[in-house]
Amino acid sequence: MRRLILALMFTLVATSSWAQQRVFSNQEQIQKLNACYRYLQQNYVDEISLDKCVEEAIRATLKELDPHSTYLSREEMEAAMGSLNGGFSGIGITYTILGDTVVVRKVNDDSPAQRAGVGQNDRIIAIDGKPISEYSDILGALRGPKGSKVKVDVIRARTLEHSTATITRGNIEVSSIAACFKVAPKVGYIKISTFARNTADEFIKAVKKLGRVEALIVDLRGNSGGMLPAAIKLSEHFLDKHEVVVSTEGRNEVYEYAAQRRGELFGTPVIVLINESSASASEIFAGALQDHDRGVIVGNTSFGKGLVQRQVSFDDGSAMRITVARYKTPSGRLIQRPYDNGKSDEYYRDISRYHHPDSMRQDTPPIHRTIRSGRTVYGGGGITPDVYITHDTTTMPAYMTNVVKENIIQRSLIELWDTIEPKSIRKRYPTIETYDANYEVSDIAIDAFCRMVESEDARNDKKYTIPLLKAYIAEDVYGTGSYEYIYNRHHDKVLIRAIELATKREEMESILGIAF
């Protein structure tokens, strides 16, 4: 009997050990996950909704993959698609949050908010009768289906009158062109904020608005990407028929995207501005022009996001974006910078590569040759500029460190607009040109700024404080693109260098190794 018991124990231990060591197949792993949720649903001590559990499980799973495979909830998808489609349904304001109040920074022309009487610098203190302090998602509360209504309680700027407005939500168009003007008599400047469905068409309209120009500067700094077709279509405007824009290489398939015709801007000298926040579609456009020797790239090395995501939508409106391929530029360069699966935090913290002139990792980057002139370009880590501009951080005063992150400039202007109406400035300076030449920043704005940064050194700072305040005031008074017109033309050394190149065609041709 004792031998029988020992034999049975050995069998049980061996069986248990085998069960623990056996590696499940992929199908069995899926069944294991399903079994876990079934057991929770049937036996957990409290009744639970599995929505949150499933969402977190998907997020955790994708986090073990590359840094760009991701899950988006229904709300996140609505916000993302609104941006990419060039619009959304809402009330048409831009705002900042000050304590438990929403301060209206801008009211779109002919928007539902404007028609309801909401004005710049008004305070929204409640939405649908609920105080702002009780909302965790103010943006979601203000947006909603077209035709639906939202009630806002408003304290009027300057008069402090309290009123209630019922606003019918409508379509709010969002242009991907953030600025468009001439930076020199024959040089046009166009800043693109994102690559959306209508970006290429909006770009051509912007070019026509500029009138006759002999060179273009396309600013992609801070542009994190968007839709691949938009990047391809924009690139086609500058390339010749059949020239490759980009290729994608996945596990089972390779695609190549080429221009279908000669673009109307083929032959126009172009300079593309990029920085470490230019990613994805921005890198595709910049890489295509660089590889075909069609444009000079100026600035800092781009982010290095060269992975193709395919979107898988779920019935509840959520979706996951899964990496299925890698982008390659026309010369065969990989745009994607190195990463380790499951280490996305380290990937996004990796800023050391921007600290030295070639902006690459310390190892030697892969060398490639451009298609027309055969000059050297680099792969394996974003798009490296032809003309590198170093970051100027050593001379920046300490009080400027958190100015952008804490919205200090916008907050300081709240006090200014509580005192005067923006249109009073426009009445005195009818055009942005007269404003640029003659306007002096109000003491009210300077006093507020100095108080918020706790430094009197800012009062006479003509390199940072005064120019930035003047530019933000212009944006509030004259509209989108005014900040770039006032600040960038005078103080942005990347743009200033680009203007020099645009007006010296011989230098551009020397860099590219070709003649226009």
Coordinates of C-alpha atoms in Angstrom, one line a residue:
M1 CA 0.0 0.0 0.0
R2 CA 2.8 2.4 0.9
R3 CA 4.5 1.7 -2.4
L4 CA 1.2 2.4 -4.2
I5 CA 0.7 5.7 -2.4
L6 CA 4.3 6.8 -3.2
A7 CA 3.8 5.8 -6.9
L8 CA 0.6 7.8 -7.0
M9 CA 2.3 10.8 -5.4
F10 CA 5.1 10.7 -7.9
T11 CA 2.6 10.5 -10.7
L12 CA 0.7 13.5 -9.4
V13 CA 3.9 15.6 -8.9
A14 CA 5.2 14.6 -12.3
T15 CA 1.8 15.5 -13.9
S16 CA 1.7 18.8 -12.1
S17 CA 5.3 19.6 -13.1
W18 CA 4.5 18.8 -16.7
A19 CA 1.4 21.0 -16.6
Q20 CA 3.3 23.9 -15.2
Q21 CA 6.1 23.6 -17.7
R22 CA 4.1 23.0 -20.8
V23 CA 4.0 26.0 -23.1
F24 CA 0.5 26.9 -24.2
S25 CA -0.2 27.5 -27.9
N26 CA -1.5 30.9 -29.0
Q27 CA -5.0 29.5 -29.2
E28 CA -4.8 28.1 -25.7
Q29 CA -3.6 31.4 -24.4
I30 CA -6.7 33.1 -25.8
Q31 CA -8.9 30.4 -24.2
K32 CA -7.1 30.9 -20.9
L33 CA -7.9 34.6 -21.0
N34 CA -11.6 33.9 -21.9
A35 CA -11.7 31.4 -19.0
C36 CA -10.4 34.1 -16.6
Y37 CA -13.2 36.5 -17.6
R38 CA -15.9 33.8 -17.4
Y39 CA -14.8 32.9 -13.9
L40 CA -14.7 36.5 -12.8
Q41 CA -18.2 37.1 -14.2
Q42 CA -19.7 34.0 -12.5
N43 CA -17.9 33.8 -9.2
Y44 CA -16.4 37.1 -8.2
V45 CA -17.7 38.3 -4.8
D46 CA -19.3 41.4 -6.2
E47 CA -21.1 42.0 -9.5
I48 CA -18.6 43.7 -11.9
S49 CA -18.6 45.3 -15.3
L50 CA -15.8 43.9 -17.5
D51 CA -15.6 47.0 -19.7
K52 CA -12.7 48.5 -17.7
C53 CA -11.0 45.2 -17.2
V54 CA -11.0 44.3 -20.9
E55 CA -9.8 47.8 -21.9
E56 CA -6.9 47.7 -19.4
A57 CA -6.0 44.1 -20.5
I58 CA -5.8 45.3 -24.1
R59 CA -3.7 48.3 -23.2
A60 CA -1.3 46.2 -21.1
T61 CA -1.0 43.7 -23.9
L62 CA -0.1 46.3 -26.5
K63 CA 2.3 47.9 -24.1
E64 CA 4.4 44.8 -24.4
L65 CA 4.8 45.4 -28.1
D66 CA 6.4 48.4 -30.0
P67 CA 5.8 52.0 -28.7
H68 CA 3.2 52.8 -31.4
S69 CA 0.8 50.0 -31.1
T70 CA -2.0 51.4 -29.0
Y71 CA -5.6 51.2 -27.8
L72 CA -8.1 54.1 -28.0
S73 CA -11.3 54.3 -26.1
R74 CA -14.5 55.5 -27.8
E75 CA -13.9 59.0 -26.5
E76 CA -10.2 59.0 -27.6
M77 CA -11.3 57.7 -31.1
E78 CA -13.8 60.5 -31.5
A79 CA -11.2 63.2 -30.7
A80 CA -8.6 61.6 -33.0
M81 CA -10.9 61.2 -35.9
G82 CA -12.2 64.7 -35.5
S83 CA -8.7 66.0 -35.9
L84 CA -7.9 63.8 -38.9
N85 CA -11.2 64.5 -40.7
G86 CA -10.6 68.2 -40.4
G87 CA -13.5 68.9 -38.0
F88 CA -15.7 67.8 -35.2
S89 CA -19.1 68.7 -33.6
G90 CA -18.9 71.2 -30.8
I91 CA -19.4 74.9 -29.8
G92 CA -16.3 76.4 -31.4
I93 CA -14.1 77.8 -28.6
T94 CA -10.5 77.5 -27.5
Y95 CA -10.1 77.7 -23.8
T96 CA -7.7 77.4 -20.9
I97 CA -8.5 76.3 -17.4
L98 CA -7.9 78.6 -14.5
G99 CA -8.7 77.1 -11.1
D100 CA -12.4 75.9 -11.3
T101 CA -13.2 78.1 -14.3
V102 CA -13.0 77.7 -18.1
V103 CA -11.6 80.9 -19.6
V104 CA -12.5 81.4 -23.3
R105 CA -9.3 82.2 -25.2
K106 CA -10.8 82.3 -28.6
V107 CA -14.3 82.1 -30.2
N108 CA -14.4 80.8 -33.8
D109 CA -16.0 83.1 -36.3
D110 CA -19.6 82.2 -37.1
S111 CA -19.5 79.3 -34.5
P112 CA -22.4 78.2 -32.3
A113 CA -20.7 79.8 -29.3
Q114 CA -20.3 83.2 -31.1
R115 CA -24.0 83.1 -32.2
A116 CA -25.0 82.4 -28.6
G117 CA -23.1 85.5 -27.5
V118 CA -20.0 83.9 -25.8
G119 CA -17.1 86.2 -26.1
Q120 CA -13.3 86.1 -25.7
N121 CA -12.2 86.0 -22.0
D122 CA -15.6 85.1 -20.8
R123 CA -15.6 82.6 -17.9
I124 CA -17.6 79.4 -18.2
I125 CA -18.4 78.4 -14.6
A126 CA -20.9 75.6 -15.2
I127 CA -21.9 73.2 -18.0
D128 CA -25.5 71.9 -18.0
G129 CA -26.0 73.2 -14.5
K130 CA -23.0 71.3 -13.0
P131 CA -19.9 73.3 -11.8
I132 CA -16.7 73.0 -13.8
S133 CA -14.9 71.6 -10.7
E134 CA -17.1 68.5 -10.9
Y135 CA -16.0 67.7 -14.5
S136 CA -13.1 65.4 -15.3
D137 CA -13.6 65.8 -19.0
I138 CA -14.5 69.3 -19.9
L139 CA -13.7 68.8 -23.6
G140 CA -16.1 65.9 -23.7
A141 CA -18.8 67.9 -22.0
L142 CA -18.6 70.7 -24.6
R143 CA -18.5 68.5 -27.6
G144 CA -21.3 66.3 -28.7
P145 CA -23.5 65.3 -31.7
K146 CA -24.4 67.9 -34.2
G147 CA -27.8 69.5 -33.3
S148 CA -27.6 68.6 -29.6
K149 CA -27.7 71.4 -27.0
V150 CA -25.5 72.3 -24.1
K151 CA -26.2 75.0 -21.5
V152 CA -23.3 77.1 -20.1
D153 CA -23.3 79.6 -17.3
V154 CA -21.0 82.5 -18.2
I155 CA -19.5 85.4 -16.4
R156 CA -18.9 88.1 -18.9
A157 CA -15.4 89.6 -19.3
R158 CA -15.0 93.2 -18.1
T159 CA -18.7 93.6 -17.0
L160 CA -18.8 90.5 -14.7
E161 CA -22.4 90.1 -15.7
H162 CA -23.7 86.5 -15.2
S163 CA -25.8 84.9 -17.9
T164 CA -26.9 81.5 -19.2
A165 CA -26.5 80.5 -22.8
T166 CA -28.0 77.4 -24.5
I167 CA -25.8 76.5 -27.4
T168 CA -26.7 74.2 -30.3
R169 CA -23.6 72.2 -31.2
G170 CA -22.5 72.3 -34.9
N171 CA -19.7 71.2 -37.2
I172 CA -16.4 72.9 -36.3
E173 CA -13.9 72.9 -39.2
V174 CA -10.3 72.6 -38.2
S175 CA -7.7 73.6 -40.8
S176 CA -4.3 71.9 -40.8
I177 CA -2.7 75.1 -42.1
A178 CA -1.6 76.9 -39.0
A179 CA 0.1 79.9 -40.7
C180 CA 0.5 81.3 -44.2
F181 CA 2.3 84.5 -45.2
K182 CA 5.3 85.9 -47.1
V183 CA 8.5 86.1 -45.0
A184 CA 10.3 87.9 -47.8
P185 CA 9.1 89.6 -51.0
K186 CA 9.3 86.4 -53.0
V187 CA 9.4 83.7 -50.3
G188 CA 6.2 82.1 -48.9
Y189 CA 5.9 80.4 -45.5
I190 CA 3.3 77.8 -44.7
K191 CA 3.1 75.9 -41.4
I192 CA 1.2 72.6 -41.3
S193 CA 0.0 71.5 -37.9
T194 CA -1.2 68.0 -38.9
F195 CA -1.7 65.7 -41.9
A196 CA -5.5 65.4 -42.2
R197 CA -7.8 64.4 -45.0
N198 CA -7.9 67.9 -46.6
T199 CA -4.3 68.9 -45.9
A200 CA -3.0 68.7 -49.5
D201 CA -5.9 70.7 -50.9
E202 CA -5.7 73.3 -48.1
F203 CA -2.0 73.6 -48.9
I204 CA -2.6 74.5 -52.5
K205 CA -5.2 77.0 -51.5
A206 CA -2.6 78.6 -49.2
V207 CA 0.0 78.7 -52.0
K208 CA -2.5 80.5 -54.2
K209 CA -3.3 82.9 -51.4
L210 CA 0.4 83.8 -51.2
G211 CA 0.5 85.0 -54.8
R212 CA 3.7 84.8 -56.9
V213 CA 6.6 83.3 -54.9
E214 CA 10.0 82.0 -56.1
A215 CA 10.6 79.7 -53.0
L216 CA 8.5 78.0 -50.3
I217 CA 9.3 77.3 -46.7
V218 CA 7.1 74.4 -45.3
D219 CA 7.2 74.3 -41.5
L220 CA 6.6 70.8 -40.0
R221 CA 8.0 71.5 -36.6
G222 CA 5.7 70.1 -33.9
N223 CA 3.7 68.2 -36.5
S224 CA 3.4 64.7 -35.1
G225 CA 1.9 63.2 -38.3
G226 CA -1.6 62.0 -39.2
M227 CA -2.9 60.3 -42.3
L228 CA -0.5 58.5 -44.8
P229 CA -2.6 59.4 -47.9
A230 CA -2.4 63.1 -46.9
A231 CA 1.5 62.9 -46.8
I232 CA 1.6 61.1 -50.1
K233 CA -0.8 63.6 -51.8
L234 CA 1.2 66.6 -50.5
S235 CA 4.5 65.1 -51.6
E236 CA 3.0 64.6 -55.1
H237 CA 2.7 68.3 -55.5
F238 CA 6.5 68.6 -55.5
L239 CA 7.6 65.4 -57.3
D240 CA 7.6 64.2 -60.9
K241 CA 5.4 61.5 -62.2
H242 CA 6.3 57.9 -61.1
E243 CA 8.8 59.2 -58.5
V244 CA 8.5 57.1 -55.3
V245 CA 7.1 58.8 -52.2
V246 CA 7.4 56.0 -49.7
S247 CA 7.3 52.3 -49.4
T248 CA 6.0 50.0 -46.6
E249 CA 7.5 46.6 -45.7
G250 CA 5.5 44.2 -43.6
R251 CA 5.7 40.5 -42.7
N252 CA 3.9 39.4 -45.8
E253 CA 3.7 42.4 -48.1
V254 CA 5.6 45.3 -49.6
Y255 CA 3.8 48.4 -51.0
E256 CA 5.3 51.2 -53.0
Y257 CA 3.6 54.6 -53.4
A258 CA 4.6 56.8 -56.3
A259 CA 3.4 60.1 -57.7
Q260 CA 0.7 59.8 -60.2
R261 CA 1.6 63.0 -62.1
R262 CA 4.1 65.8 -62.1
G263 CA 3.1 68.1 -59.3
E264 CA 2.3 71.8 -60.0
L265 CA 5.1 72.8 -57.5
F266 CA 7.7 70.6 -59.2
G267 CA 10.7 72.9 -59.8
T268 CA 9.8 75.3 -57.0
P269 CA 12.7 75.6 -54.5
V270 CA 11.4 74.4 -51.1
I271 CA 12.8 74.3 -47.6
V272 CA 11.3 72.0 -45.0
L273 CA 11.6 72.8 -41.3
I274 CA 11.6 69.9 -38.9
N275 CA 12.4 69.2 -35.2
E276 CA 12.3 66.4 -32.7
S277 CA 8.5 66.6 -32.6
S278 CA 8.1 66.1 -36.4
A279 CA 7.0 62.5 -36.8
S280 CA 5.3 59.9 -39.1
A281 CA 3.6 61.7 -42.0
S282 CA 5.9 64.7 -41.5
E283 CA 8.9 62.4 -41.9
I284 CA 7.5 60.7 -45.0
F285 CA 7.1 64.1 -46.7
A286 CA 10.5 65.4 -45.6
G287 CA 12.2 62.1 -46.5
A288 CA 10.7 62.1 -50.0
L289 CA 11.8 65.6 -50.8
Q290 CA 15.2 65.0 -49.4
D291 CA 15.8 61.7 -51.2
H292 CA 14.8 63.2 -54.5
D293 CA 16.9 66.3 -53.9
R294 CA 13.8 68.4 -54.2
G295 CA 14.2 70.3 -50.9
V296 CA 16.6 71.3 -48.3
I297 CA 15.8 70.1 -44.8
V298 CA 16.6 72.6 -41.9
G299 CA 16.3 72.2 -38.2
N300 CA 16.8 69.2 -35.9
T301 CA 16.5 65.5 -36.5
S302 CA 12.9 64.3 -36.5
F303 CA 11.3 62.0 -34.0
G304 CA 11.9 58.8 -35.8
K305 CA 8.4 57.3 -36.0
G306 CA 8.4 54.9 -39.0
L307 CA 6.0 52.2 -38.1
V308 CA 2.7 51.6 -40.0
Q309 CA -0.4 51.1 -37.9
R310 CA -3.5 49.3 -39.1
Q311 CA -6.7 50.3 -37.2
V312 CA -9.0 47.6 -35.9
S313 CA -12.3 49.0 -34.9
F314 CA -14.7 47.5 -32.3
D315 CA -18.4 47.7 -32.2
D316 CA -18.4 50.0 -29.1
G317 CA -16.6 52.7 -31.0
S318 CA -13.1 51.9 -29.5
A319 CA -10.2 50.7 -31.6
M320 CA -6.7 49.5 -31.5
R321 CA -3.9 50.4 -33.8
I322 CA -1.5 47.6 -34.5
T323 CA 1.9 47.9 -36.2
V324 CA 1.9 45.9 -39.4
A325 CA 4.9 47.3 -41.4
R326 CA 7.8 49.8 -41.5
Y327 CA 8.1 52.9 -43.7
K328 CA 11.1 53.3 -46.0
T329 CA 12.0 56.5 -47.8
P330 CA 12.6 56.4 -51.6
S331 CA 16.4 55.7 -51.1
G332 CA 15.6 52.8 -48.8
R333 CA 16.1 54.5 -45.4
L334 CA 14.3 53.2 -42.4
I335 CA 12.6 56.1 -40.6
Q336 CA 12.0 54.3 -37.3
R337 CA 14.5 54.8 -34.6
P338 CA 15.6 51.8 -32.4
Y339 CA 13.3 50.6 -29.6
D340 CA 12.9 47.6 -27.3
N341 CA 9.5 45.9 -27.1
G342 CA 7.7 46.7 -23.9
K343 CA 9.9 49.7 -23.0
S344 CA 7.9 52.6 -24.4
D345 CA 8.6 54.8 -21.4
E346 CA 12.4 54.6 -22.1
Y347 CA 11.7 55.2 -25.8
Y348 CA 9.8 58.4 -25.2
R349 CA 12.3 59.6 -22.7
D350 CA 15.3 59.1 -25.1
I351 CA 16.2 62.8 -25.7
S352 CA 20.0 62.3 -25.6
R353 CA 20.0 61.9 -29.3
Y354 CA 19.1 65.6 -29.7
H355 CA 22.1 66.8 -27.8
H356 CA 24.8 66.7 -30.4
P357 CA 24.9 68.1 -33.9
D358 CA 24.0 65.0 -36.0
S359 CA 21.1 64.2 -33.5
M360 CA 21.7 60.5 -34.0
R361 CA 22.7 57.9 -31.5
Q362 CA 26.4 57.6 -30.8
D363 CA 26.8 54.5 -33.1
T364 CA 27.3 55.1 -36.8
P365 CA 24.0 55.5 -38.6
P366 CA 23.3 53.7 -41.9
I367 CA 24.4 55.7 -44.9
H368 CA 22.3 56.1 -48.0
R369 CA 22.5 58.1 -51.3
T370 CA 19.9 60.5 -52.7
I371 CA 18.4 59.5 -56.0
R372 CA 19.4 62.5 -58.3
S373 CA 22.7 63.8 -57.0
G374 CA 23.9 60.8 -54.9
R375 CA 24.7 62.9 -51.8
T376 CA 24.9 61.3 -48.4
V377 CA 21.8 60.9 -46.2
Y378 CA 21.3 58.9 -43.0
G379 CA 18.8 56.3 -42.0
G380 CA 17.8 54.4 -38.9
G381 CA 16.7 57.3 -36.7
G382 CA 14.4 59.9 -38.2
I383 CA 15.2 62.4 -40.9
T384 CA 18.5 64.2 -40.4
P385 CA 18.5 67.8 -41.6
D386 CA 20.8 69.0 -44.3
V387 CA 21.3 72.2 -42.3
Y388 CA 21.4 71.5 -38.5
I389 CA 20.4 74.3 -36.1
T390 CA 21.5 73.8 -32.5
H391 CA 19.0 74.3 -29.7
D392 CA 19.6 77.6 -27.9
T393 CA 19.0 76.6 -24.3
T394 CA 22.1 77.8 -22.5
T395 CA 21.2 81.5 -22.5
M396 CA 17.5 81.0 -21.6
P397 CA 16.7 82.6 -18.2
A398 CA 15.6 80.3 -15.4
Y399 CA 12.1 81.8 -15.2
M400 CA 11.4 80.7 -18.8
T401 CA 11.7 77.0 -17.8
N402 CA 8.0 76.3 -17.1
V403 CA 6.4 79.1 -19.0
V404 CA 5.0 77.0 -21.8
K405 CA 4.1 74.0 -19.6
E406 CA 2.1 76.1 -17.2
N407 CA 0.5 78.3 -19.8
I408 CA 1.9 81.4 -18.0
I409 CA 1.8 83.7 -21.1
Q410 CA -1.9 82.8 -21.8
R411 CA -2.8 83.3 -18.1
S412 CA -1.1 86.7 -18.0
L413 CA -3.1 87.9 -21.0
I414 CA -6.3 87.1 -19.2
E415 CA -5.7 90.1 -17.0
L416 CA -5.1 92.2 -20.2
W417 CA -8.3 91.2 -21.9
D418 CA -10.2 91.8 -18.6
T419 CA -9.1 95.5 -19.0
I420 CA -9.5 96.1 -22.7
E421 CA -11.2 94.5 -25.7
P422 CA -8.9 92.9 -28.3
K423 CA -10.7 94.8 -31.0
S424 CA -9.5 98.1 -29.5
I425 CA -6.0 97.1 -30.5
R426 CA -7.1 96.2 -34.0
K427 CA -8.9 99.5 -34.3
R428 CA -5.6 101.3 -33.6
Y429 CA -3.5 99.0 -35.7
P430 CA -5.7 97.8 -38.6
T431 CA -3.2 95.4 -40.1
I432 CA -0.7 93.0 -38.5
E433 CA 2.1 94.8 -40.3
T434 CA 1.2 98.1 -38.5
Y435 CA 0.9 96.2 -35.3
D436 CA 4.3 94.6 -35.8
A437 CA 6.0 97.9 -36.5
N438 CA 4.3 100.0 -33.8
Y439 CA 2.6 98.1 -30.9
E440 CA 4.3 98.1 -27.5
V441 CA 3.3 95.4 -25.0
S442 CA 1.0 96.7 -22.3
D443 CA 2.3 97.1 -18.7
I444 CA -0.7 95.1 -17.6
A445 CA 0.5 92.0 -19.4
I446 CA 4.1 92.5 -18.4
D447 CA 3.2 93.0 -14.7
A448 CA 1.0 89.8 -14.7
F449 CA 3.8 87.8 -16.4
C450 CA 6.5 89.0 -13.9
R451 CA 4.2 88.2 -11.0
M452 CA 3.5 84.7 -12.3
V453 CA 7.1 83.8 -12.9
E454 CA 8.2 85.5 -9.7
S455 CA 10.9 87.5 -11.4
E456 CA 11.4 91.1 -12.2
D457 CA 14.2 90.2 -14.6
A458 CA 11.5 89.4 -17.2
R459 CA 10.3 93.0 -17.3
N460 CA 13.0 94.2 -19.8
D461 CA 13.7 90.9 -21.4
K462 CA 13.6 91.8 -25.1
K463 CA 14.8 88.3 -26.2
Y464 CA 12.1 86.2 -24.7
T465 CA 9.4 87.9 -22.6
I466 CA 8.5 90.9 -24.6
P467 CA 8.6 89.2 -28.1
L468 CA 6.5 86.2 -26.8
L469 CA 3.9 88.4 -25.2
K470 CA 3.6 90.5 -28.3
A471 CA 3.2 87.4 -30.5
Y472 CA 0.5 85.9 -28.3
I473 CA -1.4 89.1 -28.1
A474 CA -1.3 89.2 -31.9
E475 CA -2.7 85.7 -32.1
D476 CA -5.6 86.8 -30.0
V477 CA -6.2 90.0 -32.0
Y478 CA -5.5 89.0 -35.6
G479 CA -6.1 85.3 -35.6
T480 CA -4.4 82.0 -36.5
G481 CA -0.8 82.4 -37.8
S482 CA -0.2 85.8 -36.2
Y483 CA 2.1 84.3 -33.6
E484 CA 4.4 83.0 -36.3
Y485 CA 4.3 86.2 -38.2
I486 CA 5.3 88.3 -35.2
Y487 CA 7.7 86.0 -33.4
N488 CA 9.2 83.6 -35.8
R489 CA 10.2 86.1 -38.5
H490 CA 12.3 88.1 -36.0
H491 CA 13.4 85.6 -33.3
D492 CA 13.2 82.1 -34.7
K493 CA 16.7 81.3 -35.9
V494 CA 15.6 78.2 -37.8
L495 CA 13.2 80.2 -39.9
I496 CA 15.7 83.0 -40.2
R497 CA 18.3 80.6 -41.6
A498 CA 15.6 79.1 -44.0
I499 CA 14.9 82.6 -45.3
E500 CA 18.6 83.1 -46.0
L501 CA 18.6 79.9 -48.0
A502 CA 15.4 80.7 -49.9
T503 CA 16.9 84.0 -51.0
K504 CA 20.2 82.5 -52.0
R505 CA 19.4 79.9 -54.6
E506 CA 23.1 79.1 -55.2
E507 CA 23.5 77.9 -51.7
M508 CA 20.4 75.6 -52.0
E509 CA 21.7 74.2 -55.2
S510 CA 25.1 73.6 -53.7
I511 CA 23.6 71.6 -50.8
L512 CA 21.3 69.6 -53.1
G513 CA 23.9 69.0 -55.8
I514 CA 21.4 70.0 -58.5
A515 CA 20.2 73.1 -60.3
F516 CA 16.6 74.2 -60.2

